[in-house]
Amino acid sequence: MSDSAVHVRSDTELAATNRALYDTLWADALLIEPCRFNTWPLLSTLAAQSKRSLEVAPGLRPRLPLQRTQFLDISAAAMTRFLERGAAAVVGVINALPFADQTFDLVCSFDIVEHVDDDATALAELSRVCAPGGTLLLSVPLHEAAWTAFDDFVGHRRRYEPQDLINMLRRHGFDIERSAIFGMQPKSPRLIAWSMWHLIHHRERAMWWYNHVFMPIGLRMQRKLRWLPGLIDDPHVDTVLMVCRRTGTANGARFT
């Protein structure tokens, strides 16, 4: 990834931004059932075909089945909610996954690696726990030129340029098989600004709107995922979801 794709904020500032937003969000948000997301047709099928599945940093918006998945998130509030539903859940961080090598044949991580300072270690950990031939589903925001105040507010560390992303995944043993336009970010700058201000100054009211208005509308407005081979390279695409295959080891060596 090029140096221009990194926004200069200290680890402490970045961690504080993420914790302040997501501790609040997951403490007061409702858990959304995985079947309500447009990822469900694909992920329910992949999960049924997988012996062991892992979803990293689901918050309260899991995409894999609650009863057949290992979940990990930095938020104790979120993981407590999963445990109450009988799911396997543990508090932890993506840069130090508490699982043995090659444990899972399906690994999912949505909208997280752009938040961590050391994304190389995060991807190395996802690669380490993914079995040979396994599948990784990963979503990230694209294009540094598309950076807005929303990226700062939600605690993004970077956006990715497509070729840099392809190269980085290959270094960690993943090939991108297909990708689709992804994400539920509001398009209106005024709505984003309104939401950010209320989350900061009127948290309870903002969370009521999030749970009862914005999230239901966002779920209803989801479009069916349209898959293209390889990685989408379009400057108008904000966030991309990738289906990757674990075909090699770190630094490009191949499984035999």
mmCIF file of C-alpha atoms in Angstrom:
data_model
loop_
_atom_site.group_PDB
_atom_site.id
_atom_site.type_symbol
_atom_site.label_atom_id
_atom_site.label_comp_id
_atom_site.label_asym_id
_atom_site.label_seq_id
_atom_site.Cartn_x
_atom_site.Cartn_y
_atom_site.Cartn_z
ATOM 1 C CA MET A 1 0.000 0.000 0.000
ATOM 2 C CA SER A 2 1.282 3.444 -0.877
ATOM 3 C CA ASP A 3 2.237 5.943 1.825
ATOM 4 C CA SER A 4 -0.480 8.308 0.611
ATOM 5 C CA ALA A 5 -3.103 5.739 1.595
ATOM 6 C CA VAL A 6 -2.320 6.103 5.303
ATOM 7 C CA HIS A 7 -3.871 8.842 7.419
ATOM 8 C CA VAL A 8 -1.589 10.045 10.181
ATOM 9 C CA ARG A 9 -3.138 9.365 13.551
ATOM 10 C CA SER A 10 -1.380 7.787 16.501
ATOM 11 C CA ASP A 11 -2.305 4.300 17.689
ATOM 12 C CA THR A 12 -3.706 5.841 20.866
ATOM 13 C CA GLU A 13 -5.915 8.272 18.942
ATOM 14 C CA LEU A 14 -7.131 5.554 16.612
ATOM 15 C CA ALA A 15 -7.932 3.137 19.440
ATOM 16 C CA ALA A 16 -9.751 5.869 21.359
ATOM 17 C CA THR A 17 -11.832 6.799 18.305
ATOM 18 C CA ASN A 18 -12.844 3.209 17.655
ATOM 19 C CA ARG A 19 -13.562 2.361 21.278
ATOM 20 C CA ALA A 20 -15.589 5.529 21.929
ATOM 21 C CA LEU A 21 -17.834 4.875 18.926
ATOM 22 C CA TYR A 22 -18.210 1.102 19.024
ATOM 23 C CA ASP A 23 -18.439 0.623 22.784
ATOM 24 C CA THR A 24 -21.381 3.020 22.648
ATOM 25 C CA LEU A 25 -22.869 1.430 19.571
ATOM 26 C CA TRP A 26 -22.695 -2.191 20.707
ATOM 27 C CA ALA A 27 -23.779 -1.410 24.272
ATOM 28 C CA ASP A 28 -27.088 0.024 23.060
ATOM 29 C CA ALA A 29 -27.695 -1.503 19.616
ATOM 30 C CA LEU A 30 -29.918 -4.455 18.818
ATOM 31 C CA LEU A 31 -28.426 -7.695 17.520
ATOM 32 C CA ILE A 32 -29.402 -8.093 13.856
ATOM 33 C CA GLU A 33 -30.051 -11.657 12.683
ATOM 34 C CA PRO A 34 -27.625 -12.784 9.940
ATOM 35 C CA CYS A 35 -30.486 -13.811 7.647
ATOM 36 C CA ARG A 36 -31.517 -10.156 7.287
ATOM 37 C CA PHE A 37 -28.376 -9.179 5.391
ATOM 38 C CA ASN A 38 -27.780 -9.500 1.659
ATOM 39 C CA THR A 39 -24.754 -11.686 2.435
ATOM 40 C CA TRP A 40 -26.969 -14.480 3.784
ATOM 41 C CA PRO A 41 -27.593 -16.452 0.544
ATOM 42 C CA LEU A 42 -23.847 -16.878 0.038
ATOM 43 C CA LEU A 43 -22.732 -17.206 3.655
ATOM 44 C CA SER A 44 -25.432 -19.630 4.760
ATOM 45 C CA THR A 45 -24.374 -21.926 1.916
ATOM 46 C CA LEU A 46 -20.645 -21.592 2.646
ATOM 47 C CA ALA A 47 -21.215 -22.135 6.368
ATOM 48 C CA ALA A 48 -23.229 -25.298 5.699
ATOM 49 C CA GLN A 49 -20.324 -26.634 3.622
ATOM 50 C CA SER A 50 -17.685 -25.741 6.231
ATOM 51 C CA LYS A 51 -16.595 -27.801 9.211
ATOM 52 C CA ARG A 52 -15.514 -24.788 11.280
ATOM 53 C CA SER A 53 -16.277 -21.106 10.667
ATOM 54 C CA LEU A 54 -14.925 -17.926 12.244
ATOM 55 C CA GLU A 55 -16.261 -14.377 12.105
ATOM 56 C CA VAL A 56 -13.937 -11.666 13.393
ATOM 57 C CA ALA A 57 -15.338 -8.369 14.718
ATOM 58 C CA PRO A 58 -19.042 -8.856 13.940
ATOM 59 C CA GLY A 59 -20.173 -6.229 16.444
ATOM 60 C CA LEU A 60 -23.908 -6.876 16.656
ATOM 61 C CA ARG A 61 -24.252 -7.372 12.900
ATOM 62 C CA PRO A 62 -23.096 -11.000 12.390
ATOM 63 C CA ARG A 63 -23.220 -12.445 8.880
ATOM 64 C CA LEU A 64 -22.590 -16.112 9.718
ATOM 65 C CA PRO A 65 -25.105 -18.401 11.500
ATOM 66 C CA LEU A 66 -25.119 -17.809 15.261
ATOM 67 C CA GLN A 67 -25.189 -21.486 16.201
ATOM 68 C CA ARG A 68 -22.453 -22.836 13.921
ATOM 69 C CA THR A 69 -19.788 -20.147 14.124
ATOM 70 C CA GLN A 70 -16.960 -19.041 16.398
ATOM 71 C CA PHE A 71 -17.203 -15.265 16.948
ATOM 72 C CA LEU A 72 -14.512 -12.888 18.204
ATOM 73 C CA ASP A 73 -14.810 -9.177 18.911
ATOM 74 C CA ILE A 74 -13.002 -6.577 21.011
ATOM 75 C CA SER A 75 -16.355 -5.512 22.498
ATOM 76 C CA ALA A 76 -17.314 -7.383 25.658
ATOM 77 C CA ALA A 77 -20.831 -5.942 25.364
ATOM 78 C CA ALA A 78 -21.255 -7.489 21.921
ATOM 79 C CA MET A 79 -19.814 -10.862 22.884
ATOM 80 C CA THR A 80 -22.007 -11.027 25.985
ATOM 81 C CA ARG A 81 -25.043 -10.653 23.738
ATOM 82 C CA PHE A 82 -23.793 -13.548 21.571
ATOM 83 C CA LEU A 83 -23.205 -15.753 24.611
ATOM 84 C CA GLU A 84 -26.756 -15.035 25.778
ATOM 85 C CA ARG A 85 -27.949 -16.435 22.441
ATOM 86 C CA GLY A 86 -25.924 -19.618 22.927
ATOM 87 C CA ALA A 87 -23.242 -18.701 20.376
ATOM 88 C CA ALA A 88 -19.534 -19.442 20.758
ATOM 89 C CA ALA A 89 -18.024 -16.025 21.436
ATOM 90 C CA VAL A 90 -14.774 -14.707 22.864
ATOM 91 C CA VAL A 91 -13.332 -11.253 23.475
ATOM 92 C CA GLY A 92 -10.139 -10.681 21.515
ATOM 93 C CA VAL A 93 -8.380 -8.696 18.800
ATOM 94 C CA ILE A 94 -7.759 -9.478 15.151
ATOM 95 C CA ASN A 95 -3.984 -8.998 15.524
ATOM 96 C CA ALA A 96 -3.677 -11.844 18.045
ATOM 97 C CA LEU A 97 -6.346 -14.457 17.321
ATOM 98 C CA PRO A 98 -6.523 -17.050 20.147
ATOM 99 C CA PHE A 99 -6.910 -20.015 17.791
ATOM 100 C CA ALA A 100 -4.550 -22.678 16.494
ATOM 101 C CA ASP A 101 -3.104 -22.610 12.977
ATOM 102 C CA GLN A 102 -5.405 -23.763 10.141
ATOM 103 C CA THR A 103 -8.394 -24.153 12.473
ATOM 104 C CA PHE A 104 -11.117 -22.776 10.174
ATOM 105 C CA ASP A 105 -12.056 -23.445 6.571
ATOM 106 C CA LEU A 106 -14.310 -20.361 6.441
ATOM 107 C CA VAL A 107 -13.130 -17.017 7.856
ATOM 108 C CA CYS A 108 -15.059 -13.742 7.639
ATOM 109 C CA SER A 109 -13.969 -10.239 8.559
ATOM 110 C CA PHE A 110 -16.207 -7.377 7.496
ATOM 111 C CA ASP A 111 -15.130 -3.734 7.758
ATOM 112 C CA ILE A 112 -12.321 -4.229 10.274
ATOM 113 C CA VAL A 113 -8.789 -4.316 8.783
ATOM 114 C CA GLU A 114 -9.108 -0.665 7.746
ATOM 115 C CA HIS A 115 -9.519 0.203 11.448
ATOM 116 C CA VAL A 116 -6.320 -1.386 12.784
ATOM 117 C CA ASP A 117 -2.939 0.268 12.686
ATOM 118 C CA ASP A 118 -1.073 -2.898 11.658
ATOM 119 C CA ASP A 119 -3.185 -4.394 8.883
ATOM 120 C CA ALA A 120 -0.316 -6.660 7.781
ATOM 121 C CA THR A 121 -0.423 -8.477 11.132
ATOM 122 C CA ALA A 122 -4.226 -8.642 10.952
ATOM 123 C CA LEU A 123 -4.101 -10.326 7.543
ATOM 124 C CA ALA A 124 -1.289 -12.610 8.690
ATOM 125 C CA GLU A 125 -3.507 -13.773 11.559
ATOM 126 C CA LEU A 126 -6.494 -14.361 9.266
ATOM 127 C CA SER A 127 -4.195 -16.342 6.987
ATOM 128 C CA ARG A 128 -2.701 -18.323 9.875
ATOM 129 C CA VAL A 129 -6.040 -19.614 11.174
ATOM 130 C CA CYS A 130 -7.450 -20.324 7.689
ATOM 131 C CA ALA A 131 -6.959 -23.898 6.467
ATOM 132 C CA PRO A 132 -5.333 -24.644 3.099
ATOM 133 C CA GLY A 133 -7.967 -24.234 0.403
ATOM 134 C CA GLY A 134 -10.190 -22.349 2.840
ATOM 135 C CA THR A 135 -12.292 -19.282 2.077
ATOM 136 C CA LEU A 136 -11.858 -15.738 3.393
ATOM 137 C CA LEU A 137 -14.600 -13.138 3.031
ATOM 138 C CA LEU A 138 -13.181 -9.676 3.538
ATOM 139 C CA SER A 139 -14.689 -6.221 3.032
ATOM 140 C CA VAL A 140 -12.738 -2.944 2.933
ATOM 141 C CA PRO A 141 -13.227 0.644 1.725
ATOM 142 C CA LEU A 142 -11.523 1.591 -1.525
ATOM 143 C CA HIS A 143 -9.771 4.659 -2.924
ATOM 144 C CA GLU A 144 -7.903 7.206 -0.837
ATOM 145 C CA ALA A 145 -9.422 9.989 -2.949
ATOM 146 C CA ALA A 146 -12.854 9.045 -1.573
ATOM 147 C CA TRP A 147 -11.858 9.861 2.031
ATOM 148 C CA THR A 148 -14.487 11.890 3.926
ATOM 149 C CA ALA A 149 -15.236 13.015 7.473
ATOM 150 C CA PHE A 150 -17.206 9.777 7.843
ATOM 151 C CA ASP A 151 -13.946 7.794 7.611
ATOM 152 C CA ASP A 152 -12.491 9.862 10.444
ATOM 153 C CA PHE A 153 -15.631 9.514 12.535
ATOM 154 C CA VAL A 154 -15.862 5.726 12.283
ATOM 155 C CA GLY A 155 -12.155 5.264 13.024
ATOM 156 C CA HIS A 156 -10.734 4.261 9.662
ATOM 157 C CA ARG A 157 -6.949 4.112 9.435
ATOM 158 C CA ARG A 158 -6.870 3.873 5.639
ATOM 159 C CA ARG A 159 -8.656 3.172 2.382
ATOM 160 C CA TYR A 160 -7.136 0.713 -0.083
ATOM 161 C CA GLU A 161 -6.076 1.134 -3.677
ATOM 162 C CA PRO A 162 -7.177 -1.958 -5.671
ATOM 163 C CA GLN A 163 -3.768 -3.130 -6.902
ATOM 164 C CA ASP A 164 -2.202 -2.599 -3.464
ATOM 165 C CA LEU A 165 -4.982 -4.711 -1.980
ATOM 166 C CA ILE A 166 -4.453 -7.516 -4.504
ATOM 167 C CA ASN A 167 -0.724 -7.551 -3.793
ATOM 168 C CA MET A 168 -1.166 -7.489 -0.032
ATOM 169 C CA LEU A 169 -3.610 -10.396 -0.042
ATOM 170 C CA ARG A 170 -1.305 -12.414 -2.285
ATOM 171 C CA ARG A 171 1.562 -11.852 0.136
ATOM 172 C CA HIS A 172 -0.599 -13.510 2.784
ATOM 173 C CA GLY A 173 -1.570 -16.475 0.614
ATOM 174 C CA PHE A 174 -4.969 -15.315 -0.671
ATOM 175 C CA ASP A 175 -6.222 -14.980 -4.236
ATOM 176 C CA ILE A 176 -9.330 -12.889 -4.887
ATOM 177 C CA GLU A 177 -11.833 -15.056 -6.754
ATOM 178 C CA ARG A 178 -14.699 -12.551 -7.036
ATOM 179 C CA SER A 179 -15.973 -9.320 -5.545
ATOM 180 C CA ALA A 180 -19.133 -7.248 -5.192
ATOM 181 C CA ILE A 181 -20.121 -3.705 -4.255
ATOM 182 C CA PHE A 182 -20.815 -3.702 -0.537
ATOM 183 C CA GLY A 183 -21.701 -1.493 2.422
ATOM 184 C CA MET A 184 -24.584 0.306 4.092
ATOM 185 C CA GLN A 185 -23.030 3.767 4.520
ATOM 186 C CA PRO A 186 -25.552 6.614 4.022
ATOM 187 C CA LYS A 187 -25.008 8.565 0.811
ATOM 188 C CA SER A 188 -26.211 11.914 2.136
ATOM 189 C CA PRO A 189 -23.432 14.059 3.718
ATOM 190 C CA ARG A 190 -26.088 15.908 5.714
ATOM 191 C CA LEU A 191 -27.489 12.678 7.141
ATOM 192 C CA ILE A 192 -23.990 11.492 8.040
ATOM 193 C CA ALA A 193 -23.209 14.816 9.754
ATOM 194 C CA TRP A 194 -26.539 14.733 11.613
ATOM 195 C CA SER A 195 -25.911 11.175 12.790
ATOM 196 C CA MET A 196 -22.353 11.899 13.944
ATOM 197 C CA TRP A 197 -23.409 14.994 15.902
ATOM 198 C CA HIS A 198 -26.250 13.180 17.667
ATOM 199 C CA LEU A 199 -24.110 10.158 18.533
ATOM 200 C CA ILE A 200 -21.666 12.527 20.230
ATOM 201 C CA HIS A 201 -24.138 14.868 21.932
ATOM 202 C CA HIS A 202 -27.382 12.888 22.309
ATOM 203 C CA ARG A 203 -26.381 9.231 22.439
ATOM 204 C CA GLU A 204 -29.657 7.746 23.704
ATOM 205 C CA ARG A 205 -31.747 9.565 21.122
ATOM 206 C CA ALA A 206 -29.279 8.693 18.377
ATOM 207 C CA MET A 207 -29.322 5.018 19.294
ATOM 208 C CA TRP A 208 -33.136 4.965 19.225
ATOM 209 C CA TRP A 209 -33.019 6.333 15.674
ATOM 210 C CA TYR A 210 -30.281 3.839 14.743
ATOM 211 C CA ASN A 211 -32.211 0.829 16.087
ATOM 212 C CA HIS A 212 -35.723 1.773 14.978
ATOM 213 C CA VAL A 213 -35.278 3.920 11.861
ATOM 214 C CA PHE A 214 -31.878 3.951 10.154
ATOM 215 C CA MET A 215 -30.968 0.270 10.542
ATOM 216 C CA PRO A 216 -34.383 -1.032 9.386
ATOM 217 C CA ILE A 217 -34.299 1.332 6.397
ATOM 218 C CA GLY A 218 -30.746 0.268 5.560
ATOM 219 C CA LEU A 219 -31.716 -3.405 5.706
ATOM 220 C CA ARG A 220 -34.742 -2.815 3.496
ATOM 221 C CA MET A 221 -32.683 -0.907 0.919
ATOM 222 C CA GLN A 222 -30.004 -3.578 0.516
ATOM 223 C CA ARG A 223 -29.515 -4.784 -3.017
ATOM 224 C CA LYS A 224 -28.689 -8.283 -4.119
ATOM 225 C CA LEU A 225 -24.939 -8.734 -4.321
ATOM 226 C CA ARG A 226 -23.706 -8.797 -7.916
ATOM 227 C CA TRP A 227 -20.443 -10.662 -8.248
ATOM 228 C CA LEU A 228 -17.674 -9.957 -10.746
ATOM 229 C CA PRO A 229 -14.499 -12.041 -11.247
ATOM 230 C CA GLY A 230 -11.405 -10.729 -9.485
ATOM 231 C CA LEU A 231 -11.396 -7.349 -7.752
ATOM 232 C CA ILE A 232 -13.657 -4.502 -8.835
ATOM 233 C CA ASP A 233 -11.551 -1.496 -9.839
ATOM 234 C CA ASP A 234 -14.008 1.387 -10.160
ATOM 235 C CA PRO A 235 -13.381 4.821 -8.591
ATOM 236 C CA HIS A 236 -17.117 5.097 -7.853
ATOM 237 C CA VAL A 237 -17.176 1.958 -5.669
ATOM 238 C CA ASP A 238 -16.888 2.903 -1.995
ATOM 239 C CA THR A 239 -16.617 -0.503 -0.314
ATOM 240 C CA VAL A 240 -15.954 -3.933 -1.774
ATOM 241 C CA LEU A 241 -16.639 -7.445 -0.502
ATOM 242 C CA MET A 242 -14.203 -10.102 -1.679
ATOM 243 C CA VAL A 243 -14.340 -13.884 -1.754
ATOM 244 C CA CYS A 244 -10.738 -15.051 -1.413
ATOM 245 C CA ARG A 245 -9.193 -18.514 -1.584
ATOM 246 C CA ARG A 246 -6.346 -19.610 0.696
ATOM 247 C CA THR A 247 -4.100 -20.950 -2.047
ATOM 248 C CA GLY A 248 -0.630 -20.253 -0.688
ATOM 249 C CA THR A 249 1.494 -19.478 2.317
ATOM 250 C CA ALA A 250 2.932 -16.120 3.230
ATOM 251 C CA ASN A 251 5.217 -14.469 0.655
ATOM 252 C CA GLY A 252 3.593 -16.290 -2.246
ATOM 253 C CA ALA A 253 4.670 -19.899 -1.680
ATOM 254 C CA ARG A 254 2.021 -22.430 -2.734
ATOM 255 C CA PHE A 255 0.426 -25.344 -0.963
ATOM 256 C CA THR A 256 1.321 -28.740 -2.353
#
